[in-house]
PDB file of C-alpha atoms in Angstrom:
ATOM      1  CA  CYS A   1      62.533  39.372 -43.896  1.00 94.00           C
ATOM      2  CA  GLY A   2      61.560  38.106 -40.119  1.00 95.00           C
ATOM      3  CA  ALA A   3      60.552  35.655 -37.959  1.00 96.00           C
ATOM      4  CA  GLY A   4      58.219  35.135 -35.467  1.00 95.00           C
ATOM      5  CA  ALA A   5      55.963  32.980 -33.160  1.00 96.00           C
ATOM      6  CA  TRP A   6      52.121  32.487 -32.058  1.00 94.00           C
ATOM      7  CA  GLY A   7      50.103  30.595 -29.851  1.00 97.00           C
ATOM      8  CA  ARG A   8      46.331  30.620 -29.693  1.00 96.00           C
ATOM      9  CA  ALA A   9      44.030  28.760 -27.355  1.00 97.00           C
ATOM     10  CA  VAL A  10      40.579  27.054 -28.395  1.00 95.00           C
ATOM     11  CA  ALA A  11      37.893  25.275 -25.975  1.00 97.00           C
ATOM     12  CA  GLY A  12      34.130  24.770 -26.627  1.00 97.00           C
ATOM     13  CA  GLU A  13      30.841  22.996 -25.897  1.00 97.00           C
ATOM     14  CA  MET A  14      28.565  21.167 -28.260  1.00 94.00           C
ATOM     15  CA  ASP A  15      25.176  19.704 -28.338  1.00 94.00           C
ATOM     16  CA  ALA A  16      23.749  17.787 -31.218  1.00 92.00           C
ATOM     17  CA  ASN A  17      20.536  15.875 -31.594  1.00 89.00           C
ATOM     18  CA  GLY A  18      20.421  13.218 -34.879  1.00 86.00           C
ATOM     19  CA  ASP A  19      18.296  10.139 -35.753  1.00 82.00           C
ATOM     20  CA  SER A  20      19.098   6.401 -36.417  1.00 77.00           C
ATOM     21  CA  ARG A  21      16.740   4.645 -38.543  1.00 77.00           C
ATOM     22  CA  THR A  22      16.113   1.179 -39.086  1.00 74.00           C
ATOM     23  CA  ALA A  23      13.270  -0.641 -41.193  1.00 74.00           C
ATOM     24  CA  LEU A  24      11.406  -0.747 -38.284  1.00 72.00           C
ATOM     25  CA  SER A  25      11.647   3.228 -36.485  1.00 73.00           C
ATOM     26  CA  THR A  26      13.621   6.361 -36.537  1.00 76.00           C
ATOM     27  CA  VAL A  27      15.105   6.785 -32.739  1.00 77.00           C
ATOM     28  CA  ASN A  28      16.822   9.943 -31.754  1.00 79.00           C
ATOM     29  CA  SER A  29      19.674  10.719 -30.208  1.00 81.00           C
ATOM     30  CA  GLU A  30      21.478  13.822 -28.465  1.00 87.00           C
ATOM     31  CA  LEU A  31      25.395  14.138 -27.682  1.00 89.00           C
ATOM     32  CA  ASN A  32      26.731  16.929 -25.452  1.00 94.00           C
ATOM     33  CA  GLY A  33      30.641  17.449 -25.214  1.00 96.00           C
ATOM     34  CA  SER A  34      33.304  19.867 -24.366  1.00 97.00           C
ATOM     35  CA  TYR A  35      36.857  20.338 -26.085  1.00 97.00           C
ATOM     36  CA  ALA A  36      39.787  22.847 -24.963  1.00 98.00           C
ATOM     37  CA  GLY A  37      43.231  22.947 -26.962  1.00 98.00           C
ATOM     38  CA  PHE A  38      46.422  25.159 -28.253  1.00 97.00           C
ATOM     39  CA  GLN A  39      48.419  25.176 -30.832  1.00 96.00           C
ATOM     40  CA  LEU A  40      52.353  26.922 -30.751  1.00 97.00           C
ATOM     41  CA  GLY A  41      53.725  28.291 -34.011  1.00 96.00           C
ATOM     42  CA  GLY A  42      56.673  29.700 -35.918  1.00 96.00           C
ATOM     43  CA  ASP A  43      57.818  30.729 -39.251  1.00 95.00           C
ATOM     44  CA  PHE A  44      59.791  32.523 -41.057  1.00 96.00           C
ATOM     45  CA  ALA A  45      58.797  35.295 -43.859  1.00 95.00           C
ATOM     46  CA  CYS A  46      59.664  37.825 -46.529  1.00 95.00           C
ATOM     47  CA  PHE A  47      57.640  40.532 -48.195  1.00 93.00           C
ATOM     48  CA  GLY A  48      57.868  42.997 -50.409  1.00 91.00           C
ATOM     49  CA  GLY A  49      58.606  40.663 -53.404  1.00 90.00           C
ATOM     50  CA  TYR A  50      61.737  39.786 -52.069  1.00 90.00           C
ATOM     51  CA  TYR A  51      61.701  36.238 -54.118  1.00 90.00           C
ATOM     52  CA  ASP A  52      61.715  37.314 -57.227  1.00 91.00           C
ATOM     53  CA  GLY A  53      58.605  38.903 -57.099  1.00 93.00           C
ATOM     54  CA  TRP A  54      56.986  36.444 -54.346  1.00 95.00           C
ATOM     55  CA  ASP A  55      56.119  36.781 -50.753  1.00 96.00           C
ATOM     56  CA  LEU A  56      56.800  34.218 -49.036  1.00 96.00           C
ATOM     57  CA  ALA A  57      56.751  32.008 -45.645  1.00 96.00           C
ATOM     58  CA  PHE A  58      57.594  29.138 -43.838  1.00 96.00           C
ATOM     59  CA  GLY A  59      56.646  27.421 -40.670  1.00 97.00           C
ATOM     60  CA  GLY A  60      56.011  24.695 -38.379  1.00 97.00           C
ATOM     61  CA  ILE A  61      53.173  24.222 -35.991  1.00 96.00           C
ATOM     62  CA  GLY A  62      52.142  21.657 -33.041  1.00 97.00           C
ATOM     63  CA  GLY A  63      49.201  21.293 -31.147  1.00 97.00           C
ATOM     64  CA  ILE A  64      47.182  19.496 -28.378  1.00 98.00           C
ATOM     65  CA  ASN A  65      43.141  18.691 -28.138  1.00 97.00           C
ATOM     66  CA  THR A  66      41.224  17.250 -25.664  1.00 98.00           C
ATOM     67  CA  GLY A  67      37.796  16.667 -25.045  1.00 97.00           C
ATOM     68  CA  SER A  68      34.915  14.562 -23.873  1.00 97.00           C
ATOM     69  CA  SER A  69      31.437  13.414 -24.836  1.00 95.00           C
ATOM     70  CA  THR A  70      28.501  11.624 -23.383  1.00 93.00           C
ATOM     71  CA  GLN A  71      25.751  10.040 -25.340  1.00 89.00           C
ATOM     72  CA  PRO A  72      22.807   8.406 -23.668  1.00 88.00           C
ATOM     73  CA  VAL A  73      21.224   5.124 -24.767  1.00 83.00           C
ATOM     74  CA  LEU A  74      17.832   4.020 -24.819  1.00 81.00           C
ATOM     75  CA  ALA A  75      15.552   1.317 -24.361  1.00 81.00           C
ATOM     76  CA  ILE A  76      14.004  -0.060 -27.415  1.00 79.00           C
ATOM     77  CA  ASN A  77      10.709  -1.685 -27.696  1.00 79.00           C
ATOM     78  CA  ALA A  78      11.256  -5.217 -28.806  1.00 77.00           C
ATOM     79  CA  THR A  79       8.294  -5.527 -30.899  1.00 77.00           C
ATOM     80  CA  THR A  80       8.096  -1.895 -32.263  1.00 76.00           C
ATOM     81  CA  GLY A  81      11.561  -1.237 -32.634  1.00 75.00           C
ATOM     82  CA  ASN A  82      10.767   2.271 -31.247  1.00 76.00           C
ATOM     83  CA  ALA A  83      12.617   3.957 -28.351  1.00 77.00           C
ATOM     84  CA  ILE A  84      11.047   4.086 -24.956  1.00 79.00           C
ATOM     85  CA  PRO A  85      11.043   7.770 -23.898  1.00 77.00           C
ATOM     86  CA  GLY A  86      13.200   8.673 -21.068  1.00 78.00           C
ATOM     87  CA  ALA A  87      13.934   4.997 -20.642  1.00 84.00           C
ATOM     88  CA  VAL A  88      18.035   5.332 -20.194  1.00 86.00           C
ATOM     89  CA  THR A  89      19.782   1.910 -20.247  1.00 86.00           C
ATOM     90  CA  SER A  90      23.281   3.285 -20.002  1.00 87.00           C
ATOM     91  CA  ILE A  91      25.325   6.538 -20.853  1.00 89.00           C
ATOM     92  CA  ASN A  92      28.295   6.368 -23.319  1.00 89.00           C
ATOM     93  CA  SER A  93      31.163   8.296 -22.942  1.00 93.00           C
ATOM     94  CA  ILE A  94      33.989   9.279 -25.080  1.00 93.00           C
ATOM     95  CA  ASP A  95      37.628  10.740 -23.684  1.00 96.00           C
ATOM     96  CA  PHE A  96      39.846  11.861 -26.463  1.00 96.00           C
ATOM     97  CA  ASP A  97      43.481  13.233 -26.355  1.00 97.00           C
ATOM     98  CA  GLN A  98      45.069  14.334 -29.467  1.00 97.00           C
ATOM     99  CA  THR A  99      48.679  15.821 -30.322  1.00 98.00           C
ATOM    100  CA  TYR A 100      49.893  16.867 -34.037  1.00 97.00           C
ATOM    101  CA  VAL A 101      52.722  18.550 -35.450  1.00 98.00           C
ATOM    102  CA  GLY A 102      53.231  19.899 -39.104  1.00 97.00           C
ATOM    103  CA  ALA A 103      54.809  22.536 -41.896  1.00 98.00           C
ATOM    104  CA  TYR A 104      53.418  24.766 -43.729  1.00 96.00           C
ATOM    105  CA  VAL A 105      54.727  27.082 -46.634  1.00 97.00           C
ATOM    106  CA  THR A 106      52.757  30.236 -47.925  1.00 96.00           C
ATOM    107  CA  ALA A 107      52.959  32.126 -51.328  1.00 97.00           C
ATOM    108  CA  ALA A 108      51.588  35.429 -52.618  1.00 96.00           C
ATOM    109  CA  ARG A 109      52.360  37.609 -55.733  1.00 95.00           C
ATOM    110  CA  ASP A 110      50.082  40.630 -56.759  1.00 93.00           C
ATOM    111  CA  GLN A 111      46.376  39.065 -56.476  1.00 93.00           C
ATOM    112  CA  PHE A 112      47.290  35.388 -56.519  1.00 96.00           C
ATOM    113  CA  ALA A 113      47.785  33.297 -53.133  1.00 97.00           C
ATOM    114  CA  ALA A 114      48.930  29.881 -52.028  1.00 97.00           C
ATOM    115  CA  ASP A 115      49.294  27.867 -49.498  1.00 97.00           C
ATOM    116  CA  LEU A 116      50.580  24.095 -48.569  1.00 97.00           C
ATOM    117  CA  GLN A 117      50.690  22.326 -45.269  1.00 97.00           C
ATOM    118  CA  VAL A 118      51.225  18.913 -44.122  1.00 98.00           C
ATOM    119  CA  ARG A 119      50.350  17.823 -41.028  1.00 97.00           C
ATOM    120  CA  TYR A 120      50.623  14.401 -38.724  1.00 98.00           C
ATOM    121  CA  GLU A 121      47.990  13.768 -36.065  1.00 97.00           C
ATOM    122  CA  ARG A 122      47.778  10.381 -33.385  1.00 98.00           C
ATOM    123  CA  THR A 123      44.347  10.638 -31.552  1.00 97.00           C
ATOM    124  CA  ASP A 124      43.416   8.759 -28.528  1.00 98.00           C
ATOM    125  CA  PHE A 125      39.948   7.798 -27.632  1.00 96.00           C
ATOM    126  CA  ALA A 126      39.035   6.179 -24.451  1.00 95.00           C
ATOM    127  CA  LEU A 127      35.715   4.799 -24.893  1.00 92.00           C
ATOM    128  CA  ASP A 128      33.356   3.585 -21.731  1.00 91.00           C
ATOM    129  CA  GLU A 129      29.328   2.836 -20.635  1.00 89.00           C
ATOM    130  CA  ASN A 130      27.899   3.789 -17.321  1.00 86.00           C
ATOM    131  CA  GLU A 131      25.049   0.708 -17.049  1.00 85.00           C
ATOM    132  CA  VAL A 132      21.988   2.597 -15.514  1.00 83.00           C
ATOM    133  CA  VAL A 133      19.702  -0.630 -16.459  1.00 81.00           C
ATOM    134  CA  PRO A 134      21.529  -4.006 -15.605  1.00 82.00           C
ATOM    135  CA  GLY A 135      22.241  -6.197 -18.248  1.00 78.00           C
ATOM    136  CA  ALA A 136      21.170  -3.863 -20.962  1.00 72.00           C
ATOM    137  CA  ALA A 137      24.708  -2.529 -21.785  1.00 71.00           C
ATOM    138  CA  LEU A 138      26.469  -2.365 -25.102  1.00 75.00           C
ATOM    139  CA  GLY A 139      29.648  -3.856 -23.718  1.00 76.00           C
ATOM    140  CA  LEU A 140      31.682  -0.471 -24.065  1.00 77.00           C
ATOM    141  CA  ASP A 141      33.851  -1.115 -20.745  1.00 82.00           C
ATOM    142  CA  ASN A 142      37.590   0.766 -21.136  1.00 85.00           C
ATOM    143  CA  VAL A 143      37.644   0.164 -25.152  1.00 91.00           C
ATOM    144  CA  ALA A 144      40.659   2.082 -26.260  1.00 94.00           C
ATOM    145  CA  VAL A 145      40.957   3.028 -29.939  1.00 95.00           C
ATOM    146  CA  THR A 146      44.362   4.845 -31.815  1.00 97.00           C
ATOM    147  CA  SER A 147      44.062   6.638 -34.879  1.00 97.00           C
ATOM    148  CA  GLU A 148      46.427   8.055 -36.984  1.00 98.00           C
ATOM    149  CA  ALA A 149      46.529  10.189 -39.659  1.00 97.00           C
ATOM    150  CA  GLN A 150      49.102  12.278 -42.302  1.00 97.00           C
ATOM    151  CA  THR A 151      47.278  15.133 -44.115  1.00 96.00           C
ATOM    152  CA  LEU A 152      48.393  17.288 -46.999  1.00 97.00           C
ATOM    153  CA  SER A 153      46.225  20.288 -47.922  1.00 97.00           C
ATOM    154  CA  GLY A 154      46.564  22.969 -49.767  1.00 97.00           C
ATOM    155  CA  SER A 155      44.535  26.175 -51.302  1.00 97.00           C
ATOM    156  CA  PHE A 156      45.051  28.404 -54.453  1.00 97.00           C
ATOM    157  CA  SER A 157      43.100  31.927 -54.399  1.00 97.00           C
ATOM    158  CA  TYR A 158      42.734  34.676 -56.975  1.00 96.00           C
ATOM    159  CA  TYR A 159      41.564  38.023 -55.904  1.00 93.00           C
ATOM    160  CA  PHE A 160      39.567  40.350 -58.134  1.00 93.00           C
ATOM    161  CA  PRO A 161      38.348  43.671 -56.844  1.00 90.00           C
ATOM    162  CA  ILE A 162      34.853  44.714 -57.316  1.00 91.00           C
ATOM    163  CA  GLY A 163      35.445  48.118 -59.195  1.00 88.00           C
ATOM    164  CA  GLU A 164      36.077  51.047 -56.950  1.00 88.00           C
ATOM    165  CA  SER A 165      34.220  49.959 -53.987  1.00 88.00           C
ATOM    166  CA  SER A 166      36.179  48.257 -50.769  1.00 88.00           C
ATOM    167  CA  LEU A 167      34.643  45.181 -51.783  1.00 93.00           C
ATOM    168  CA  THR A 168      37.184  41.908 -52.931  1.00 92.00           C
ATOM    169  CA  LEU A 169      36.304  38.733 -54.640  1.00 94.00           C
ATOM    170  CA  VAL A 170      37.940  35.879 -53.853  1.00 94.00           C
ATOM    171  CA  PRO A 171      37.289  32.521 -55.396  1.00 94.00           C
ATOM    172  CA  THR A 172      39.419  29.517 -54.031  1.00 95.00           C
ATOM    173  CA  ALA A 173      40.088  25.981 -54.997  1.00 96.00           C
ATOM    174  CA  GLY A 174      41.993  23.524 -52.516  1.00 93.00           C
TER     175      GLY A 174
END
Protein backbone atom coordinates (compact mmCIF):
# COMPACT_ATOMS: atom_id res chain seq x y z
CA CYS A 1 0.00 0.00 0.00
CA GLY A 2 1.12 3.52 -0.60
CA ALA A 3 0.10 7.10 -1.22
CA GLY A 4 1.01 9.20 -4.20
CA ALA A 5 0.46 12.57 -5.79
CA TRP A 6 0.51 13.55 -9.44
CA GLY A 7 -0.09 16.47 -11.75
CA ARG A 8 -0.43 17.16 -15.43
CA ALA A 9 -0.72 20.17 -17.69
CA VAL A 10 -2.71 20.49 -20.92
CA ALA A 11 -2.63 23.08 -23.66
CA GLY A 12 -3.64 23.27 -27.28
CA GLU A 13 -5.21 25.05 -30.17
CA MET A 14 -8.13 24.19 -32.40
CA ASP A 15 -9.49 25.19 -35.76
CA ALA A 16 -12.92 23.97 -36.87
CA ASN A 17 -15.16 24.52 -39.86
CA GLY A 18 -18.84 23.69 -40.13
CA ASP A 19 -22.00 24.44 -42.02
CA SER A 20 -25.22 26.08 -40.87
CA ARG A 21 -28.17 25.12 -43.06
CA THR A 22 -31.49 26.88 -43.52
CA ALA A 23 -34.29 26.42 -46.04
CA LEU A 24 -32.60 29.07 -48.20
CA SER A 25 -28.89 28.38 -47.93
CA THR A 26 -25.87 26.72 -46.39
CA VAL A 27 -23.35 29.02 -44.70
CA ASN A 28 -19.84 27.86 -43.81
CA SER A 29 -18.44 29.04 -40.51
CA GLU A 30 -15.01 28.79 -38.91
CA LEU A 31 -14.00 28.73 -35.25
CA ASN A 32 -10.49 29.21 -33.82
CA GLY A 33 -9.45 28.76 -30.23
CA SER A 34 -6.85 27.90 -27.64
CA TYR A 35 -6.91 26.43 -24.13
CA ALA A 36 -4.62 25.59 -21.22
CA GLY A 37 -5.00 24.04 -17.80
CA PHE A 38 -3.61 21.81 -15.11
CA GLN A 39 -4.87 18.98 -12.93
CA LEU A 40 -3.61 17.79 -9.55
CA GLY A 41 -4.48 14.61 -7.76
CA GLY A 42 -3.54 12.28 -4.99
CA ASP A 43 -4.48 8.74 -4.10
CA PHE A 44 -3.96 5.83 -1.80
CA ALA A 45 -3.61 2.39 -3.39
CA CYS A 46 -3.00 -1.17 -2.32
CA PHE A 47 -1.84 -3.82 -4.79
CA GLY A 48 -1.00 -7.51 -4.69
CA GLY A 49 -4.59 -8.46 -3.86
CA TYR A 50 -4.40 -6.66 -0.51
CA TYR A 51 -8.21 -6.35 -0.12
CA ASP A 52 -9.37 -10.00 -0.25
CA GLY A 53 -7.73 -10.49 -3.66
CA TRP A 54 -8.59 -7.02 -5.00
CA ASP A 55 -6.24 -4.16 -5.89
CA LEU A 56 -7.95 -0.88 -4.90
CA ALA A 57 -7.07 2.80 -5.29
CA PHE A 58 -8.94 5.79 -3.84
CA GLY A 59 -8.19 9.36 -4.84
CA GLY A 60 -9.15 12.94 -5.42
CA ILE A 61 -8.63 15.35 -8.30
CA GLY A 62 -8.88 19.08 -8.88
CA GLY A 63 -8.10 21.30 -11.79
CA ILE A 64 -8.42 24.52 -13.72
CA ASN A 65 -8.90 25.11 -17.45
CA THR A 66 -9.02 28.39 -19.32
CA GLY A 67 -9.40 29.25 -22.97
CA SER A 68 -10.81 31.43 -25.67
CA SER A 69 -12.24 31.19 -29.17
CA THR A 70 -13.17 33.54 -31.99
CA GLN A 71 -15.69 33.23 -34.81
CA PRO A 72 -16.23 35.67 -37.68
CA VAL A 73 -19.86 36.43 -38.57
CA LEU A 74 -20.50 36.85 -42.29
CA ALA A 75 -23.03 39.20 -43.86
CA ILE A 76 -26.08 37.43 -45.34
CA ASN A 77 -27.71 38.43 -48.62
CA ALA A 78 -31.33 39.20 -47.61
CA THR A 79 -32.71 38.00 -50.96
CA THR A 80 -30.90 34.67 -51.35
CA GLY A 81 -30.01 33.85 -47.74
CA ASN A 82 -26.42 33.11 -48.82
CA ALA A 83 -23.36 34.40 -47.01
CA ILE A 84 -21.47 37.14 -48.78
CA PRO A 85 -17.90 35.79 -49.06
CA GLY A 86 -15.36 37.93 -47.21
CA ALA A 87 -18.02 40.30 -45.83
CA VAL A 88 -17.39 39.98 -42.08
CA THR A 89 -19.91 42.00 -40.04
CA SER A 90 -18.56 41.16 -36.59
CA ILE A 91 -16.24 38.80 -34.75
CA ASN A 92 -17.60 36.87 -31.77
CA SER A 93 -15.22 35.95 -28.98
CA ILE A 94 -15.75 33.62 -26.05
CA ASP A 95 -13.49 33.30 -23.02
CA PHE A 96 -14.00 30.53 -20.47
CA ASP A 97 -12.66 29.58 -17.07
CA GLN A 98 -13.42 26.19 -15.54
CA THR A 99 -12.67 24.75 -12.11
CA TYR A 100 -13.45 21.22 -10.95
CA VAL A 101 -12.97 18.77 -8.10
CA GLY A 102 -13.72 15.09 -7.88
CA ALA A 103 -13.04 11.72 -6.31
CA TYR A 104 -12.45 8.28 -7.79
CA VAL A 105 -12.01 4.64 -6.91
CA THR A 106 -10.51 1.87 -9.05
CA ALA A 107 -10.63 -1.87 -8.53
CA ALA A 108 -8.82 -4.73 -10.26
CA ARG A 109 -8.74 -8.47 -9.75
CA ASP A 110 -7.29 -11.02 -12.14
CA GLN A 111 -8.50 -9.87 -15.61
CA PHE A 112 -11.33 -7.62 -14.34
CA ALA A 113 -10.99 -3.85 -13.83
CA ALA A 114 -13.50 -1.17 -12.88
CA ASP A 115 -13.47 2.53 -12.03
CA LEU A 116 -15.96 5.04 -10.69
CA GLN A 117 -15.57 8.84 -10.60
CA VAL A 118 -17.71 11.68 -9.30
CA ARG A 119 -16.90 15.22 -10.43
CA TYR A 120 -18.29 18.71 -9.82
CA GLU A 121 -17.39 21.51 -12.21
CA ARG A 122 -18.20 25.16 -12.80
CA THR A 123 -17.53 26.95 -16.08
CA ASP A 124 -17.84 30.71 -16.54
CA PHE A 125 -18.22 32.00 -20.11
CA ALA A 126 -17.79 35.60 -21.25
CA LEU A 127 -19.18 36.35 -24.73
CA ASP A 128 -18.36 39.52 -26.57
CA GLU A 129 -18.74 40.81 -30.09
CA ASN A 130 -16.42 43.17 -31.97
CA GLU A 131 -18.47 45.06 -34.53
CA VAL A 132 -16.82 45.39 -37.95
CA VAL A 133 -19.83 46.89 -39.79
CA PRO A 134 -21.71 49.46 -37.67
CA GLY A 135 -25.25 48.33 -36.83
CA ALA A 136 -24.73 44.73 -38.00
CA ALA A 137 -23.81 43.15 -34.64
CA LEU A 138 -25.77 40.34 -33.00
CA GLY A 139 -25.86 42.08 -29.60
CA LEU A 140 -23.43 39.84 -27.68
CA ASP A 141 -21.81 42.64 -25.72
CA ASN A 142 -20.38 41.43 -22.41
CA VAL A 143 -22.76 38.47 -22.00
CA ALA A 144 -21.87 36.25 -19.02
CA VAL A 145 -23.05 32.65 -18.69
CA THR A 146 -22.27 30.16 -15.94
CA SER A 147 -22.63 26.41 -16.20
CA GLU A 148 -22.44 23.95 -13.30
CA ALA A 149 -22.37 20.18 -13.65
CA GLN A 150 -22.11 17.08 -11.53
CA THR A 151 -20.93 13.93 -13.26
CA LEU A 152 -20.94 10.32 -12.14
CA SER A 153 -19.05 8.07 -14.54
CA GLY A 154 -17.64 4.59 -14.46
CA SER A 155 -16.46 1.68 -16.54
CA PHE A 156 -15.95 -2.08 -16.41
CA SER A 157 -13.34 -3.99 -18.40
CA TYR A 158 -12.25 -7.59 -18.80
CA TYR A 159 -8.87 -8.49 -20.32
CA PHE A 160 -8.72 -11.36 -22.83
CA PRO A 161 -5.20 -12.43 -23.84
CA ILE A 162 -5.04 -13.44 -27.51
CA GLY A 163 -3.28 -16.79 -27.67
CA GLU A 164 0.35 -16.68 -26.63
CA SER A 165 0.98 -13.33 -28.33
CA SER A 166 1.55 -10.05 -26.55
CA LEU A 167 -1.86 -8.79 -27.75
CA THR A 168 -4.84 -8.37 -25.46
CA LEU A 169 -8.50 -7.67 -26.24
CA VAL A 170 -10.11 -5.35 -23.66
CA PRO A 171 -13.86 -4.80 -24.13
CA THR A 172 -15.07 -1.94 -21.93
CA ALA A 173 -18.54 -0.75 -20.95
CA GLY A 174 -19.20 2.46 -19.10
